[in-house]
Short mmCIF file of C-alpha atoms in Angstrom, two decimals:
data_model
loop_
_atom_site.label_atom_id
_atom_site.label_comp_id
_atom_site.label_asym_id
_atom_site.label_seq_id
_atom_site.Cartn_x
_atom_site.Cartn_y
_atom_site.Cartn_z
CA MET A 907 34.74 -13.33 -2.91
CA PHE A 908 36.91 -10.22 -3.30
CA LYS A 909 35.24 -8.55 -0.30
CA ASP A 910 35.77 -11.67 1.82
CA LEU A 911 39.47 -11.67 0.90
CA VAL A 912 39.87 -7.99 1.78
CA ARG A 913 38.02 -8.46 5.09
CA SER A 914 40.11 -11.46 6.12
CA ASN A 915 43.41 -9.72 5.32
CA LEU A 916 42.44 -6.50 7.08
CA ARG A 917 41.23 -8.44 10.11
CA ARG A 918 44.54 -10.31 10.23
CA VAL A 919 46.62 -7.11 9.86
CA LEU A 920 44.67 -4.94 12.32
CA ILE A 921 43.58 -7.35 15.06
CA GLY A 922 45.40 -10.60 14.35
CA GLU A 923 42.20 -12.66 14.49
CA LYS A 924 40.66 -15.08 11.97
CA TYR A 925 37.16 -14.11 13.10
CA ILE A 926 35.27 -12.19 15.77
CA ALA A 927 32.85 -14.05 18.04
CA LEU A 928 30.22 -12.81 20.49
CA GLN A 929 28.80 -15.26 23.02
CA GLN A 930 25.83 -15.51 25.36
CA LYS A 931 27.67 -14.39 28.47
CA ILE A 932 27.18 -11.70 31.11
CA PRO A 933 30.58 -9.98 31.50
CA VAL A 934 32.06 -9.04 34.86
CA LEU A 935 31.65 -5.28 34.67
CA GLU A 936 33.07 -3.95 37.93
CA LYS A 937 36.73 -4.00 36.82
CA SER A 938 35.87 -2.58 33.40
CA PHE A 939 34.14 0.43 34.94
CA GLN A 940 36.99 0.96 37.39
CA LYS A 941 39.33 1.49 34.40
CA MET A 942 37.18 4.30 32.98
CA GLU A 943 37.52 7.97 33.91
CA GLU A 944 34.42 9.13 31.98
CA LEU A 945 31.84 7.69 29.59
CA GLY A 946 28.94 8.38 27.30
CA ILE A 947 25.38 7.08 27.44
CA TYR A 948 23.27 5.88 24.54
CA LEU A 949 19.53 5.42 25.09
CA HIS A 950 17.59 3.38 22.54
CA ILE A 951 13.88 4.06 22.00
CA PRO A 952 12.72 1.11 19.86
CA PHE A 953 9.32 2.41 18.78
CA CYS A 954 8.08 3.73 15.43
CA GLU A 955 4.62 4.54 14.12
CA GLN A 956 5.48 2.67 10.93
CA ILE A 957 8.39 0.52 9.74
CA CYS A 958 10.44 2.13 6.96
CA PRO A 959 11.59 -0.45 4.39
CA TYR A 960 15.27 0.59 4.35
CA CYS A 961 15.88 1.08 8.07
CA PRO A 962 18.26 -1.46 9.68
CA TYR A 963 17.75 -0.37 13.29
CA ASN A 964 15.90 -2.22 16.02
CA LYS A 965 12.27 -1.08 16.25
CA GLU A 966 8.68 -2.14 16.89
CA ILE A 967 5.32 -0.48 16.28
CA TYR A 968 4.55 2.01 19.06
CA ASP A 969 2.06 0.99 21.73
CA THR A 970 1.19 3.20 24.70
CA ASP A 971 0.99 0.38 27.26
CA LEU A 972 4.26 -1.15 26.05
CA ALA A 973 5.93 2.27 26.19
CA ARG A 974 4.91 2.56 29.87
CA LYS A 975 6.42 -0.85 30.67
CA TYR A 976 9.53 0.08 28.69
CA THR A 977 9.93 3.29 30.70
CA ASN A 978 9.90 1.33 33.94
CA ALA A 979 12.37 -1.20 32.53
CA ILE A 980 14.79 1.55 31.45
CA LYS A 981 14.66 3.01 34.96
CA ARG A 982 15.45 -0.43 36.40
CA GLU A 983 18.43 -0.77 34.05
CA ILE A 984 19.66 2.68 35.08
CA ASN A 985 19.46 1.58 38.71
CA LEU A 986 21.63 -1.46 37.96
CA TYR A 987 24.33 0.84 36.59
CA THR A 988 24.20 3.43 39.37
CA ASP A 989 26.87 1.88 41.60
CA LEU A 990 29.01 0.74 38.65
CA ILE A 991 29.22 4.25 37.18
CA GLY A 992 29.21 6.09 40.50
CA ILE A 993 30.29 9.73 40.17
CA LYS A 994 32.20 9.29 36.92
CA PRO A 995 31.26 12.17 34.61
CA VAL A 996 28.94 11.33 31.74
CA THR A 997 30.29 13.48 28.91
CA SER A 998 27.83 12.60 26.12
CA PHE A 999 24.18 11.58 26.01
CA TYR A 1000 22.56 10.45 22.78
CA ILE A 1001 18.97 9.26 22.31
CA GLY A 1002 18.30 7.25 19.16
CA GLY A 1003 15.89 4.73 17.77
CA GLY A 1004 13.50 3.77 16.38
CA THR A 1005 11.82 7.11 16.79
CA PRO A 1006 12.49 8.66 20.21
CA THR A 1007 9.81 11.32 19.75
CA THR A 1008 7.10 8.61 19.82
CA MET A 1009 7.63 8.70 23.61
CA LEU A 1010 7.42 12.47 24.04
CA TYR A 1011 4.36 12.18 26.28
CA SER A 1012 4.63 8.54 27.34
CA GLY A 1013 7.79 8.18 29.36
CA LEU A 1014 10.72 10.02 27.73
CA GLU A 1015 10.70 12.93 30.17
CA GLU A 1016 10.47 10.49 33.11
CA ILE A 1017 13.49 8.56 31.79
CA LEU A 1018 15.54 11.75 31.42
CA GLU A 1019 14.69 12.83 34.97
CA HIS A 1020 15.87 9.45 36.25
CA VAL A 1021 19.12 9.66 34.24
CA TYR A 1022 19.92 13.05 35.75
CA LYS A 1023 18.98 11.85 39.21
CA ARG A 1024 21.26 8.80 39.08
CA PHE A 1025 24.29 9.90 37.05
CA ASN A 1026 26.83 12.73 37.11
CA MET A 1027 25.70 14.35 33.86
CA ARG A 1028 28.20 16.79 32.35
CA CYS A 1029 26.90 17.12 28.80
CA ASP A 1030 24.17 18.22 26.43
CA ILE A 1031 21.44 15.91 25.14
CA HIS A 1032 21.29 14.85 21.48
CA LEU A 1033 17.90 13.57 20.28
CA GLU A 1034 16.68 11.99 17.03
CA SER A 1035 13.21 13.03 15.86
CA HIS A 1036 10.56 12.46 13.19
CA PRO A 1037 9.37 15.41 11.07
CA ASN A 1038 5.70 14.60 11.76
CA HIS A 1039 6.28 15.08 15.50
CA LEU A 1040 7.75 18.58 15.21
CA SER A 1041 4.78 20.83 15.76
CA SER A 1042 5.61 24.12 17.47
CA ASP A 1043 4.16 22.82 20.76
CA ASN A 1044 6.15 19.59 20.58
CA LEU A 1045 9.34 21.49 19.82
CA ASN A 1046 8.73 23.63 22.90
CA THR A 1047 8.24 20.46 24.95
CA ILE A 1048 11.51 19.02 23.63
CA ILE A 1049 13.37 22.19 24.61
CA SER A 1050 11.74 22.21 28.06
CA MET A 1051 13.18 18.70 28.63
CA GLY A 1052 16.70 20.11 28.31
CA ILE A 1053 17.36 18.82 24.79
CA ASP A 1054 19.46 21.27 22.82
CA HIS A 1055 20.75 19.19 19.89
CA LEU A 1056 18.03 17.91 17.56
CA SER A 1057 18.36 15.62 14.54
CA ILE A 1058 15.49 15.39 12.05
CA GLY A 1059 15.01 12.34 9.83
CA VAL A 1060 14.35 14.26 6.63
CA GLU A 1061 15.69 11.46 4.36
CA ALA A 1062 14.58 13.06 1.05
CA LEU A 1063 13.27 16.36 -0.28
CA GLN A 1064 11.58 15.21 -3.49
CA ASP A 1065 8.15 13.57 -3.33
CA ARG A 1066 9.04 10.67 -5.64
CA HIS A 1067 11.93 9.63 -3.40
CA LEU A 1068 9.87 10.07 -0.23
CA LYS A 1069 7.37 7.68 -1.82
CA THR A 1070 10.12 5.12 -2.54
CA LEU A 1071 11.25 5.33 1.09
CA LYS A 1072 7.61 5.18 2.25
CA ARG A 1073 8.00 8.29 4.39
CA PRO A 1074 4.58 9.54 5.63
CA TYR A 1075 4.85 13.14 4.46
CA ILE A 1076 5.48 15.20 1.35
CA ALA A 1077 8.44 17.49 0.64
CA GLU A 1078 6.53 20.65 1.51
CA GLU A 1079 5.61 19.27 4.94
CA VAL A 1080 9.13 18.17 5.84
CA ARG A 1081 10.57 21.53 4.79
CA ALA A 1082 8.05 23.26 7.07
CA ALA A 1083 9.01 20.97 9.99
CA VAL A 1084 12.71 21.72 9.53
CA GLU A 1085 12.08 25.46 9.33
CA ARG A 1086 10.04 25.33 12.57
CA ALA A 1087 12.90 23.54 14.34
CA VAL A 1088 15.52 25.96 13.02
CA SER A 1089 13.47 28.90 14.34
CA LYS A 1090 13.64 27.49 17.89
CA ASP A 1091 16.48 27.91 20.37
CA PHE A 1092 18.49 24.73 19.73
CA LYS A 1093 22.28 24.72 19.79
CA CYS A 1094 22.33 22.51 16.69
CA VAL A 1095 19.64 21.30 14.30
CA ASN A 1096 20.85 18.42 12.14
CA ALA A 1097 19.05 17.16 9.03
CA ASP A 1098 19.58 13.53 8.03
CA VAL A 1099 19.27 12.95 4.28
CA ILE A 1100 19.89 9.93 2.07
CA PHE A 1101 21.47 10.19 -1.37
CA ALA A 1102 22.17 7.61 -4.09
CA LEU A 1103 18.48 6.67 -3.99
CA PRO A 1104 17.02 4.46 -6.76
CA ASP A 1105 17.18 6.41 -10.05
CA GLN A 1106 18.18 9.63 -8.27
CA THR A 1107 19.82 12.16 -10.59
CA TYR A 1108 22.79 14.43 -9.95
CA ASP A 1109 20.52 17.45 -10.43
CA GLU A 1110 18.23 16.17 -7.66
CA VAL A 1111 21.19 15.77 -5.30
CA GLU A 1112 22.26 19.34 -6.07
CA GLU A 1113 18.73 20.58 -5.38
CA VAL A 1114 18.74 18.83 -1.99
CA GLY A 1115 22.06 20.42 -1.02
CA HIS A 1116 21.00 23.95 -1.94
CA THR A 1117 17.60 23.53 -0.23
CA LEU A 1118 19.21 22.46 3.04
CA VAL A 1119 21.53 25.45 2.98
CA GLU A 1120 18.59 27.77 2.27
CA MET A 1121 16.65 26.28 5.21
CA ALA A 1122 19.54 27.35 7.49
CA VAL A 1123 20.07 23.99 9.21
CA ASP A 1124 23.16 23.92 11.43
CA GLN A 1125 24.36 20.52 10.24
CA VAL A 1126 23.65 18.06 7.45
CA SER A 1127 24.32 14.34 7.75
CA ALA A 1128 24.14 12.99 4.20
CA TYR A 1129 24.37 9.20 3.83
CA PRO A 1130 24.24 7.01 0.74
CA LEU A 1131 21.49 4.41 0.73
CA PHE A 1132 22.75 1.17 2.25
CA VAL A 1133 20.55 -1.89 1.83
CA PHE A 1134 20.69 -4.49 4.60
CA PRO A 1135 19.52 -8.01 3.69
CA TYR A 1136 17.17 -8.39 6.69
CA THR A 1137 15.21 -5.18 5.94
CA GLN A 1138 12.08 -5.08 3.80
CA MET A 1139 13.99 -3.28 1.06
CA GLY A 1140 16.77 -5.85 1.25
CA ARG A 1141 14.32 -8.74 1.01
CA THR A 1142 12.51 -7.28 -1.98
CA LEU A 1143 15.56 -5.90 -3.78
CA LYS A 1144 15.21 -8.09 -6.87
CA GLU A 1145 11.43 -8.13 -6.85
CA LYS A 1146 11.20 -4.31 -6.94
CA ASN A 1147 14.14 -4.00 -9.33
CA TYR A 1148 15.92 -1.42 -7.18
CA LYS A 1149 19.15 -0.24 -8.77
CA ILE A 1150 21.65 0.59 -6.05
CA SER A 1151 24.18 3.18 -7.16
CA SER A 1152 27.79 2.15 -7.67
CA ILE A 1153 30.48 3.41 -5.30
CA PHE A 1154 31.68 5.72 -8.09
CA LYS A 1155 28.24 7.27 -8.56
CA ARG A 1156 27.93 7.69 -4.79
CA ARG A 1157 31.32 9.40 -4.74
CA LYS A 1158 30.25 11.84 -7.46
CA MET A 1159 27.04 12.64 -5.59
CA LEU A 1160 28.97 13.23 -2.39
CA ARG A 1161 31.31 15.58 -4.28
CA ILE A 1162 28.29 17.63 -5.34
CA LEU A 1163 27.23 17.96 -1.70
CA GLU A 1164 30.78 18.74 -0.57
CA ARG A 1165 30.99 21.58 -3.10
CA ILE A 1166 27.67 23.06 -1.94
CA PHE A 1167 28.33 22.79 1.80
CA TYR A 1168 31.93 23.99 1.65
CA GLY A 1169 30.78 26.88 -0.52
CA ALA A 1170 28.26 27.80 2.19
CA GLY A 1171 31.00 27.80 4.85
CA PHE A 1172 30.28 24.40 6.42
CA ARG A 1173 33.16 22.32 7.79
CA ARG A 1174 33.39 18.55 7.59
CA THR A 1175 32.91 16.97 11.03
CA SER A 1176 32.62 13.29 10.08
CA VAL A 1177 32.56 11.10 6.99
CA TRP A 1178 29.00 12.15 6.17
CA ALA A 1179 28.42 15.26 8.33
CA PHE A 1180 28.92 18.95 7.52
CA THR A 1181 28.49 21.62 10.22
CA ARG A 1182 28.24 25.39 10.10
CA PRO A 1183 31.19 27.27 11.65
CA GLY A 1184 30.76 28.19 15.29
CA VAL A 1185 28.10 25.51 15.85
CA PRO A 1186 28.76 22.51 18.12
CA LYS A 1187 28.37 19.39 16.01
CA TYR A 1188 25.48 17.00 16.45
CA CYS A 1189 27.24 13.75 17.26
CA SER A 1190 25.98 10.21 17.67
CA VAL A 1191 28.42 7.36 17.19
CA THR A 1192 31.97 8.54 17.76
CA VAL A 1193 32.12 8.58 21.56
CA PRO A 1194 35.11 6.37 22.53
CA LEU A 1195 33.51 4.62 25.55
CA TYR A 1196 29.82 4.34 26.30
CA VAL A 1197 27.00 2.40 27.95
CA GLY A 1198 23.92 1.51 25.90
CA LEU A 1199 20.53 1.50 27.64
CA GLY A 1200 17.40 -0.13 26.28
CA ALA A 1201 16.54 -2.99 23.96
CA SER A 1202 19.47 -3.56 21.56
CA GLY A 1203 21.61 -1.03 23.44
CA GLY A 1204 25.28 -1.74 22.80
CA SER A 1205 28.01 -0.89 25.32
CA TYR A 1206 31.67 -0.37 24.49
CA LEU A 1207 33.97 -0.26 27.50
CA LYS A 1208 37.75 -0.40 27.42
CA ASP A 1209 38.04 -4.17 27.34
CA VAL A 1210 34.55 -5.50 26.58
CA PHE A 1211 31.70 -4.98 24.13
CA TYR A 1212 28.21 -6.24 24.94
CA LEU A 1213 24.73 -6.00 23.49
CA ASN A 1214 21.28 -6.08 25.09
CA THR A 1215 18.55 -8.35 23.76
CA PHE A 1216 16.72 -6.80 20.80
CA ARG A 1217 13.22 -7.98 21.78
CA VAL A 1218 11.39 -5.35 23.79
CA ALA A 1219 9.29 -7.90 25.69
CA GLU A 1220 12.39 -9.96 26.60
CA TYR A 1221 14.22 -6.81 27.68
CA ILE A 1222 11.32 -5.83 29.96
CA ASN A 1223 11.00 -9.34 31.41
CA ALA A 1224 14.71 -9.57 32.24
CA LEU A 1225 14.67 -6.33 34.18
CA GLU A 1226 11.42 -7.15 35.97
CA GLU A 1227 13.25 -10.27 37.19
CA GLY A 1228 16.23 -8.17 38.30
CA ARG A 1229 18.55 -9.46 35.56
CA MET A 1230 20.84 -7.56 33.25
CA PRO A 1231 19.28 -7.74 29.75
CA ILE A 1232 22.66 -8.52 28.12
CA ALA A 1233 22.34 -11.06 25.29
CA LEU A 1234 25.87 -11.18 23.83
CA SER A 1235 29.32 -10.05 24.87
CA MET A 1236 32.91 -10.16 23.68
CA ASP A 1237 36.19 -9.51 25.47
CA LEU A 1238 38.35 -7.06 23.52
CA SER A 1239 42.05 -7.71 23.03
CA GLU A 1240 44.36 -4.70 22.95
CA ASN A 1241 44.59 -5.01 19.15
CA MET A 1242 40.79 -4.95 18.92
CA GLN A 1243 40.62 -1.91 21.17
CA MET A 1244 43.20 -0.03 19.12
CA ALA A 1245 41.53 -0.97 15.81
CA GLY A 1246 38.15 0.13 17.16
CA TRP A 1247 39.60 3.44 18.32
CA LEU A 1248 41.16 4.02 14.89
CA TYR A 1249 37.92 3.11 13.08
CA TRP A 1250 35.92 5.83 14.82
CA ARG A 1251 38.70 8.41 14.58
CA ILE A 1252 38.75 7.84 10.82
CA TYR A 1253 34.97 8.30 10.87
CA GLU A 1254 35.53 11.70 12.48
CA THR A 1255 38.13 12.44 9.71
CA ARG A 1256 40.71 13.85 12.13
CA PHE A 1257 42.47 12.93 15.33
CA ALA A 1258 45.54 13.64 17.48
CA LYS A 1259 48.24 11.03 18.00
CA LYS A 1260 48.57 12.15 21.62
CA ASP A 1261 44.99 10.92 22.24
CA PHE A 1262 46.09 7.45 21.18
CA MET A 1263 49.00 7.65 23.63
CA LYS A 1264 46.64 8.82 26.38
CA ARG A 1265 44.21 5.96 25.72
CA PHE A 1266 46.68 3.09 25.20
CA GLY A 1267 50.08 4.28 26.45
CA ARG A 1268 51.50 3.38 23.04
CA ASP A 1269 53.22 5.45 20.34
CA PHE A 1270 50.82 5.81 17.41
CA ASN A 1271 53.69 5.94 14.91
CA ILE A 1272 55.07 2.62 16.11
CA ILE A 1273 51.68 0.89 15.81
CA TYR A 1274 50.26 2.52 12.68
CA GLY A 1275 53.05 4.67 11.23
CA ARG A 1276 53.64 2.44 8.19
CA HIS A 1277 49.93 2.58 7.37
CA LEU A 1278 50.01 6.40 7.48
CA THR A 1279 52.85 6.43 4.98
CA LEU A 1280 50.77 4.40 2.54
CA LEU A 1281 47.69 6.57 3.10
CA SER A 1282 49.74 9.69 2.45
CA LEU A 1283 51.11 8.27 -0.82
CA LEU A 1284 47.54 7.48 -1.93
CA GLY A 1285 46.46 11.06 -1.27
CA PHE A 1286 44.18 10.04 1.58
CA LEU A 1287 45.70 12.51 4.06
CA LYS A 1288 45.86 16.27 3.82
CA ASP A 1289 49.29 17.59 2.86
CA LYS A 1290 49.50 20.03 5.75
CA ASN A 1291 49.10 17.62 8.66
CA ILE A 1292 50.98 19.10 11.63
CA GLU A 1293 53.16 16.72 13.61
CA ASP A 1294 50.53 15.47 16.08
CA GLN A 1295 47.38 15.88 13.98
CA ILE A 1296 46.10 13.50 11.31
CA VAL A 1297 43.48 14.96 8.97
CA LEU A 1298 41.92 12.98 6.14
CA SER A 1299 41.42 14.50 2.71
CA ASP A 1300 37.98 14.31 1.11
CA LYS A 1301 39.31 11.52 -1.10
CA GLY A 1302 40.66 9.62 1.88
CA THR A 1303 37.50 10.17 3.92
CA TYR A 1304 35.34 8.56 1.27
CA TRP A 1305 37.52 5.65 0.20
CA LEU A 1306 38.58 4.68 3.70
CA HIS A 1307 34.92 4.56 4.67
CA VAL A 1308 34.18 2.39 1.64
CA LEU A 1309 36.87 0.06 2.97
CA GLU A 1310 35.44 0.17 6.50
CA ASP A 1311 32.00 -0.66 5.16
CA MET A 1312 33.34 -3.96 3.87
CA PHE A 1313 33.50 -4.80 7.57
CA SER A 1314 30.68 -2.82 9.13
CA ILE A 1315 27.84 -3.58 6.70
CA ASP A 1316 28.64 -7.28 6.75
CA TYR A 1317 29.12 -7.36 10.53
CA ILE A 1318 25.99 -5.34 11.25
CA SER A 1319 23.94 -7.50 8.91
CA LYS A 1320 25.07 -10.65 10.70
CA LEU A 1321 24.98 -9.38 14.29
CA TRP A 1322 21.75 -7.39 14.07
CA GLY A 1323 20.11 -9.91 11.75
CA ASP A 1324 20.70 -12.78 14.20
CA SER A 1325 19.80 -10.64 17.20
CA LYS A 1326 16.50 -9.60 15.65
CA GLN A 1327 15.67 -13.24 14.87
CA PHE A 1328 16.80 -14.75 18.19
CA PRO A 1329 16.30 -12.81 21.46
CA TRP A 1330 19.11 -14.70 23.23
CA PRO A 1331 21.58 -15.97 20.59
CA THR A 1332 24.06 -18.57 21.83
CA LYS A 1333 26.90 -17.32 19.63
CA VAL A 1334 27.38 -15.00 16.67
CA ILE A 1335 30.54 -15.27 14.55
CA LEU A 1336 31.50 -12.26 12.45
#
């Protein structure tokens, strides 16, 4: 009840809407692309060798024949965007999943070649990976494909927690995989880890932090465990008697990691990410404008958001018939666009007011100045913000994200939950 009240009031204050609705509608994209000077690309690989019980993302069990059909479908979708994007520079390219490395030898290289053939690529490639796929030979193959930013789904570094998460390796094996990756010539190796696991102790969190520093990873993305109702873990929450940590316990665990990473010279580069100095950050979700390719790929343009069908078979069929695989879309009012921009800048923990002016032609202080005053009084902003720069304190970073999650977890659960159940939903109200 309290969360619903907070969500409704924030929605009213920030976007002036009672609710957000996505509908089964193919948007007119030509004008939207004309308004863009550059963009990012997200490529979704929806295959995994097993389904992890906590994972909320769109995925299916890997099948070689299906991967071949999916490769051809992705290439068809790329072709549909070729004229729309034209020569606009693509300034970020992120490949997520699922598990993208399931397709190392069954289509991924072919997809990348087609992307570079069709688009004006002006960026590095960021790729998610599974520890079990990171043999020395596979790492060499990944590098040969032009991928220079690698993220590894470590998730935990103690065997009992790996067992809870049903990860198919032990701590010794995942440490070896990370060390192999770090020894290769990547610009950035990121390790994803989850904290606030069931019955996890503060000492275990400290051990994880020190181990990651000792393994010389370039970046750590440390997330608390979030349980989504449509996942296996969400469905069996009561049956398995999982005890999800309180926001206060999560905050204390994050403080432990902050102390360790700051002490090792890392800088904070997002709510959950810490990066070594001099290393370009591994970045996934903070690109302002992007096109999503693949099943469940989401696209965020200046004035529209749309989402592809989640079902791999339906995605393939649509493209074989020459149709865009878009399942849902939503026109974005200026208030929605500004609120979305602010959401992701808060996620990055710092931003320049001039970038808001460049994007919207509006004075940031006029739109959000009164909110900044409140955040400053609460200690959520660093004291030494220069005139144009806004930098969140560690306290502000955490608590503002807790507030954001009142929206995002609920919205994701509804939107992704419905989209996983229905390949072509008529309408989804958030």
